[in-house]
PDB file of C-alpha atoms in Angstrom:
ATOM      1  CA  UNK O   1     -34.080 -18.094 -11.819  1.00 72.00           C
ATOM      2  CA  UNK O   2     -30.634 -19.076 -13.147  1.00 76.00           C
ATOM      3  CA  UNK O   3     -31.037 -16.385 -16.038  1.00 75.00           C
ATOM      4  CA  UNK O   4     -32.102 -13.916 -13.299  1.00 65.00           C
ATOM      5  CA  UNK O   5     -29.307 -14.466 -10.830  1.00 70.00           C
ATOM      6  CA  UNK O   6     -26.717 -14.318 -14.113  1.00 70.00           C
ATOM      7  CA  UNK O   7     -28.641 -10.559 -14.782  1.00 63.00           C
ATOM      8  CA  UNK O   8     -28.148  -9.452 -11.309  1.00 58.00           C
ATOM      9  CA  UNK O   9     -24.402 -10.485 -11.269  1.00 65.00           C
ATOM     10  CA  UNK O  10     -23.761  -8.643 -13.934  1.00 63.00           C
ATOM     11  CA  UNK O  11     -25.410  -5.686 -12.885  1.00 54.00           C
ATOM     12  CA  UNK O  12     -23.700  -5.838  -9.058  1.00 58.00           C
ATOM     13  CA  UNK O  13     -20.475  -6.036 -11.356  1.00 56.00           C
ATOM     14  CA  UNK O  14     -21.061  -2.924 -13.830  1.00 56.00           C
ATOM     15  CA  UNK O  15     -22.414  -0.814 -10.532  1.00 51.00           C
ATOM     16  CA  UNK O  16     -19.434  -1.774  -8.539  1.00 53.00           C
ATOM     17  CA  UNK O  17     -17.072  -0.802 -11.735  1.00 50.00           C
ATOM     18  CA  UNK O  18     -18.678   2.448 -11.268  1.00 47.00           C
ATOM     19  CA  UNK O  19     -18.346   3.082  -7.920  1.00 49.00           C
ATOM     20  CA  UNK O  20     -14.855   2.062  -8.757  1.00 52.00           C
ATOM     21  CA  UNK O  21     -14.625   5.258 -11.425  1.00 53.00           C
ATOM     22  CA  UNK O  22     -16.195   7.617  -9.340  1.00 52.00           C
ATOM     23  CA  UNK O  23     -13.846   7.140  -6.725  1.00 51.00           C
ATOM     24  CA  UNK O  24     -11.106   7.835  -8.844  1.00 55.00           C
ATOM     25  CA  UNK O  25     -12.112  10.403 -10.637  1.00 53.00           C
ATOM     26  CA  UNK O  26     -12.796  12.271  -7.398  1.00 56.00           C
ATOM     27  CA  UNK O  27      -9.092  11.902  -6.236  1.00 56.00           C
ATOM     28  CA  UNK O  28      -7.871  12.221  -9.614  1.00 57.00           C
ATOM     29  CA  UNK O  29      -7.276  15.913  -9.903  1.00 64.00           C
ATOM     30  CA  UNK O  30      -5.385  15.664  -5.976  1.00 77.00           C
ATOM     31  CA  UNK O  31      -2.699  13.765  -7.091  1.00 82.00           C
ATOM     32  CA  UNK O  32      -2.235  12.691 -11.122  1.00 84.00           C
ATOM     33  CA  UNK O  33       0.721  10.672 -10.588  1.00 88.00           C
ATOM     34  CA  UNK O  34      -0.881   8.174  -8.361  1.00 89.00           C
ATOM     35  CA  UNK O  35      -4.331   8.758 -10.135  1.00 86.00           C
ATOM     36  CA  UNK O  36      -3.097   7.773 -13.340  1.00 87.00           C
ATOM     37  CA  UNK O  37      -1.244   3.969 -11.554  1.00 92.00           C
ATOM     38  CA  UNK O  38      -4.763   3.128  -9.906  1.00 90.00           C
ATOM     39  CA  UNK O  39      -6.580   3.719 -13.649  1.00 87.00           C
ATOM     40  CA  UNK O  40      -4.109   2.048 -15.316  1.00 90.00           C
ATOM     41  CA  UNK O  41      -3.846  -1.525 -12.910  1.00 93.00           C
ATOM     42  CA  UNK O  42      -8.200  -1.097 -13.056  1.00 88.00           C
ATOM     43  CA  UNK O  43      -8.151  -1.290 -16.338  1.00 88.00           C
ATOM     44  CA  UNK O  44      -5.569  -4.338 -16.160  1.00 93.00           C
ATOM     45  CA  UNK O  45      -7.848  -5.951 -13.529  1.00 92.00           C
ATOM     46  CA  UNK O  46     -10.464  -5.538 -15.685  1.00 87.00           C
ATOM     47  CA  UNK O  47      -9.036  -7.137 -18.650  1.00 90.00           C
ATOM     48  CA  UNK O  48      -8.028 -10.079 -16.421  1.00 92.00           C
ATOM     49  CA  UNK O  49     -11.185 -10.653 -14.403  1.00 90.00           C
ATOM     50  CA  UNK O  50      -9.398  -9.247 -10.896  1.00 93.00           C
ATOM     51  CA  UNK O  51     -11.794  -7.934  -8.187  1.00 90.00           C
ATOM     52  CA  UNK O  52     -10.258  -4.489  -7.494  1.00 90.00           C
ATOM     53  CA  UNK O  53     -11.329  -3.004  -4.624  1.00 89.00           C
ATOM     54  CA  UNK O  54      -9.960   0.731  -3.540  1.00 88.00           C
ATOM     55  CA  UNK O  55     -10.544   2.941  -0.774  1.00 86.00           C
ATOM     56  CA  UNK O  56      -8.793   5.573  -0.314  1.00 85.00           C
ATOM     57  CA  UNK O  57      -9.336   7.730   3.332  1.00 84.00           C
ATOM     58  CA  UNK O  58      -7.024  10.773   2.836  1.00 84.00           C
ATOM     59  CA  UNK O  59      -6.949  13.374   0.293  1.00 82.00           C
ATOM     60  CA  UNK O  60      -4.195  12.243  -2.365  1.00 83.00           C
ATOM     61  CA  UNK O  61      -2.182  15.712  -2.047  1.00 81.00           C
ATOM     62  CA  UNK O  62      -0.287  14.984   0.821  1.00 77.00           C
ATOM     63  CA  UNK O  63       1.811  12.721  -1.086  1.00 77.00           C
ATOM     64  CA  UNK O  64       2.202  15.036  -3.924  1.00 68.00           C
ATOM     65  CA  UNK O  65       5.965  16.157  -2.840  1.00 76.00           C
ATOM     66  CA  UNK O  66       6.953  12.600  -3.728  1.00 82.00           C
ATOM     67  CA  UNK O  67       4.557  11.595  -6.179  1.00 85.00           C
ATOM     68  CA  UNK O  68       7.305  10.054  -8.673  1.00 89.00           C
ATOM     69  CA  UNK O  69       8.592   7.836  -6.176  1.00 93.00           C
ATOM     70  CA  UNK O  70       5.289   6.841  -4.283  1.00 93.00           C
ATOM     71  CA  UNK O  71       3.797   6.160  -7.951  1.00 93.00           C
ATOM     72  CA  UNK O  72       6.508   4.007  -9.055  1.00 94.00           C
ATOM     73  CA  UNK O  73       6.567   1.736  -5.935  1.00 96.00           C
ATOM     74  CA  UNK O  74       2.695   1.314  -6.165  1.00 96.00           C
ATOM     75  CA  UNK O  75       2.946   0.444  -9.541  1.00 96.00           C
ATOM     76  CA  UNK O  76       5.350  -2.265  -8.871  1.00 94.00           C
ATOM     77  CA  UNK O  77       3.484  -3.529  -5.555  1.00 96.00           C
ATOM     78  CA  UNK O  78      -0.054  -3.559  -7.792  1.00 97.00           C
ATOM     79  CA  UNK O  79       1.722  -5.409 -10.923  1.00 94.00           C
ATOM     80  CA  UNK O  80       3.113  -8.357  -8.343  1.00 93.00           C
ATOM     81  CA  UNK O  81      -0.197  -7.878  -6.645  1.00 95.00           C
ATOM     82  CA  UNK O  82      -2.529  -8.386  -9.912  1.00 95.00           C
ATOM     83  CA  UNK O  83      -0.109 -11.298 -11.186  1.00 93.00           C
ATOM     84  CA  UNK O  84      -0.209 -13.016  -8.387  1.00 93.00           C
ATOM     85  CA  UNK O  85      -3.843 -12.274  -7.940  1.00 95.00           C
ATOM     86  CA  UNK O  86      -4.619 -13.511 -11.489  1.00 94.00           C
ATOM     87  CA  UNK O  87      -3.335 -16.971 -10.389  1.00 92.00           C
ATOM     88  CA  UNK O  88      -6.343 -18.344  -7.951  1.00 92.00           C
ATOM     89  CA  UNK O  89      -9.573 -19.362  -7.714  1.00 92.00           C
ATOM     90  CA  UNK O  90     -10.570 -15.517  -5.960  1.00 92.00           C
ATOM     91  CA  UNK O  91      -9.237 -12.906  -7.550  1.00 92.00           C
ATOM     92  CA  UNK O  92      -8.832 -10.074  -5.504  1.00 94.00           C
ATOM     93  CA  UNK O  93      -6.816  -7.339  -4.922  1.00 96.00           C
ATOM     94  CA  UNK O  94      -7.468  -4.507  -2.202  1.00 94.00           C
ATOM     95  CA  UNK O  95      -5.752  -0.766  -1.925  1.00 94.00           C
ATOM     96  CA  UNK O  96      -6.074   1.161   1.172  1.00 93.00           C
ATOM     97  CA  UNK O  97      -4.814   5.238   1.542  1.00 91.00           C
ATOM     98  CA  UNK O  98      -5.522   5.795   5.098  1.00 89.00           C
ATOM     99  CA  UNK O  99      -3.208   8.852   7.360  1.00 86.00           C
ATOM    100  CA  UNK O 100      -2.307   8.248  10.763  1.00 84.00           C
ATOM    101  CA  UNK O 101      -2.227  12.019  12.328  1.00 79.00           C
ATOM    102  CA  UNK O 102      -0.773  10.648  15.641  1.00 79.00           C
ATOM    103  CA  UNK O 103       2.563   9.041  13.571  1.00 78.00           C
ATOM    104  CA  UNK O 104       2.299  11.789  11.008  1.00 81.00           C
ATOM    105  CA  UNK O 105       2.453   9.449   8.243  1.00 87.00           C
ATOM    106  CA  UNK O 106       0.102   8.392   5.655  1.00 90.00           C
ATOM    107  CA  UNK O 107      -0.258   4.988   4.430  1.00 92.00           C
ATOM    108  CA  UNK O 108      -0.637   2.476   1.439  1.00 95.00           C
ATOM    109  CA  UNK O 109      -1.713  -0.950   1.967  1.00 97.00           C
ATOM    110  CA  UNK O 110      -1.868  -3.468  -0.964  1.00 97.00           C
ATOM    111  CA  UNK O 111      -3.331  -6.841  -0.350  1.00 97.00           C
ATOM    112  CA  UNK O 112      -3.986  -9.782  -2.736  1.00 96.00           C
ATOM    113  CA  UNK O 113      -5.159 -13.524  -2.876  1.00 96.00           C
ATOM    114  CA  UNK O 114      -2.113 -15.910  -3.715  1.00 93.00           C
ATOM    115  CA  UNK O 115      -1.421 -19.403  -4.431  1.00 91.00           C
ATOM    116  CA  UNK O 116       2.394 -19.302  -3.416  1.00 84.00           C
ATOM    117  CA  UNK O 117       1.862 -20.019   0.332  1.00 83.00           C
ATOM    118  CA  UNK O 118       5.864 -20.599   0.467  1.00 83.00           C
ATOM    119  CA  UNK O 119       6.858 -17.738  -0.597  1.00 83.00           C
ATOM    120  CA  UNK O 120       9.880 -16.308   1.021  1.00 82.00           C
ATOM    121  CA  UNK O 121       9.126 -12.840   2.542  1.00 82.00           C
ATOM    122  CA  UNK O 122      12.726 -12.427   3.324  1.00 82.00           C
ATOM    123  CA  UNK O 123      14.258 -13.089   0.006  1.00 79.00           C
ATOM    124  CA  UNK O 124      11.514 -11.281  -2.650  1.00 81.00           C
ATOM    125  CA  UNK O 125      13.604  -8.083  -1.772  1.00 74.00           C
ATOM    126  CA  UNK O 126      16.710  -9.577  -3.105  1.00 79.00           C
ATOM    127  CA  UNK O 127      18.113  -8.924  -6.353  1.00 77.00           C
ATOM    128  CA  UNK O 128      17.282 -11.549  -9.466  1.00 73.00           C
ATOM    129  CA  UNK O 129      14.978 -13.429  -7.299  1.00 69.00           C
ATOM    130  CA  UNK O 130      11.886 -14.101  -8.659  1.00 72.00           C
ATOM    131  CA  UNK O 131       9.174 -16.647  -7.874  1.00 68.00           C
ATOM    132  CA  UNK O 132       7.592 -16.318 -11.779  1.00 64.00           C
ATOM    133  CA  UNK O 133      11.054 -17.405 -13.828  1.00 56.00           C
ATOM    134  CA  UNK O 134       9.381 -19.285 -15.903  1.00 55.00           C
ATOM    135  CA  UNK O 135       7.276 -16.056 -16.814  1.00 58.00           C
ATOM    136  CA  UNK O 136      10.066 -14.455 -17.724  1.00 55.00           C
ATOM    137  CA  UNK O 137      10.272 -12.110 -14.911  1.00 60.00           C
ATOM    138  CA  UNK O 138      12.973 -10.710 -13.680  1.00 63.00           C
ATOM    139  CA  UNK O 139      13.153 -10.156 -10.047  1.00 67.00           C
ATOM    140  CA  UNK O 140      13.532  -6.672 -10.454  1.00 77.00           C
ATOM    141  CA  UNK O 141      10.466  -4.614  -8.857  1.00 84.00           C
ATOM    142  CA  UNK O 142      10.849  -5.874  -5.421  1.00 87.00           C
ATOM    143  CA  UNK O 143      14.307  -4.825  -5.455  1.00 86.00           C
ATOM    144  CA  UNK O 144      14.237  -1.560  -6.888  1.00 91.00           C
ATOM    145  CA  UNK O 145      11.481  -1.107  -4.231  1.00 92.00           C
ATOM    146  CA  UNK O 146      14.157  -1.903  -1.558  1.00 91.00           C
ATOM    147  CA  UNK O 147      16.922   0.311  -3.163  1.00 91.00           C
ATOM    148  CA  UNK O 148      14.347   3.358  -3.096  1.00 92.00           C
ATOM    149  CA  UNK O 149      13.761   2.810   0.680  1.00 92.00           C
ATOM    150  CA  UNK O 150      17.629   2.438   1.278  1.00 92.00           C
ATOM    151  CA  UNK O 151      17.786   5.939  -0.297  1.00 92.00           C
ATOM    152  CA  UNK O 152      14.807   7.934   1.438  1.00 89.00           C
ATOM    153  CA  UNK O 153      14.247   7.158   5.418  1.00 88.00           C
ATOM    154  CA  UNK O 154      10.800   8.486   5.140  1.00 89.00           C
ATOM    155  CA  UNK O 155       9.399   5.277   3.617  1.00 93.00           C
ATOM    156  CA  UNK O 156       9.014   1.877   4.897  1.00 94.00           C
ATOM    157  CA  UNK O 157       7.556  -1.224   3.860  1.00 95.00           C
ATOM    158  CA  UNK O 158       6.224  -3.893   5.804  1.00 95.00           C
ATOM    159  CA  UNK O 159       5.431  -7.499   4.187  1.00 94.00           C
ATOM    160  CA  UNK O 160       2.953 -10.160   5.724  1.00 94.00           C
ATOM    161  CA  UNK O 161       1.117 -12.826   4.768  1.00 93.00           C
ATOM    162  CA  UNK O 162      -1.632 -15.129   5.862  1.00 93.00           C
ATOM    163  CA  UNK O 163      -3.286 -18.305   4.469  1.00 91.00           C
ATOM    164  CA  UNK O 164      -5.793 -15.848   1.841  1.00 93.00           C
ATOM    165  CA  UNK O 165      -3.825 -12.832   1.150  1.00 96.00           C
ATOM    166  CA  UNK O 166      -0.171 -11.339   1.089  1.00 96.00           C
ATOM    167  CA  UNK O 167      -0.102  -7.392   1.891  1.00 97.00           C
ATOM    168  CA  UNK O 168       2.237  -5.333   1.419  1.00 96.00           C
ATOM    169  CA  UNK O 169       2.086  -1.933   4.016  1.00 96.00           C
ATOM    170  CA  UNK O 170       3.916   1.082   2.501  1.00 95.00           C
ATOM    171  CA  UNK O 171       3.846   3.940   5.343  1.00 93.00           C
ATOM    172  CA  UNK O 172       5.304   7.394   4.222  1.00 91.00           C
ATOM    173  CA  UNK O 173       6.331   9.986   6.787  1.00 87.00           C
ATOM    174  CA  UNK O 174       6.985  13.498   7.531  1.00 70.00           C
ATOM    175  CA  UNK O 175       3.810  14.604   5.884  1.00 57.00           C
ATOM    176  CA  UNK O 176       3.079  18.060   5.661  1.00 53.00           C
TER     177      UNK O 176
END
């Protein structure tokens, strides 16, 4: 039974890896930019055992006017996100694309399991501050995050957190 349950595991793994890929490759061609962060962070969550989980609920172009900037805060959100991730017992990590039509925005959610329930939602935005020093980190991503939405009014970023999983909400407006 033991050797049976181990064989279906494994195969509920490799079929939700491709599920994974097919999504992707589906939105790939809408938007490279962003295509080519999610395929790089699943293969990262791969290598480090991370239940990835993506669904994405709008077609990728309408964020192609701003792909450099959208794909460089995702990468950063998805990179604190799998570290952070990598850290407990369940390791999880969850991407949303969803469009509100009513608030003409799209949005990104990224959620993850953590083991730093103190973590200071307040201060992660500040420059230098870093929960991972002894990683060698530098308190940079956050920040640079924060300077990109002092620049450009049509993003914002919301932060929460609950007892399983910190999310991060990035909603992007005046779609066309």
């Amino acid at each position: 039974m033991k050797s049976l349950q181990r064989y279906f595991e494994s195969l509920i793994a490799e079929c939700n890896h491709v599920k994974l890929i097919d999504i992707l490759n589906n939105q790939g061609s809408e938007n490279p930019a962003i295509y080519g962060v999610l395929t790089d962070k699943c293969k990262i969550a791969e290598e480090k055992h991370i239940e990835m989980n993506i669904e994405i609920l709008v077609n990728l172009k309408c964020f192609n006017g701003r792909s450099y900037l959208i794909s460089r805060m995702l990468g950063i959100l998805l990179d604190n996100a799998l570290e952070a991730a990598s850290e407990c017992d369940k390791n999880v990590v969850n991407i949303r694309f969803l469009r509100e039509d009513k608030a003409n925005r799209c949005v990104i959610v990224v959620e993850n399991t953590y083991n730093n329930k103190d973590v200071d939602t307040t201060m992660i935005f500040e420059k230098n501050y870093t929960t991972k020093k002894e990683k060698g980190n530098s308190g940079l991503g956050l920040w640079k995050i924060q300077d990109i939405l002092k620049k450009n009014k049509s993003f914002e970023l919301y932060t929460t957190k609950d007892d399983e999983m910190f999310k991060q909400k990035l909603e992007i407006y005046n779609l066309k």
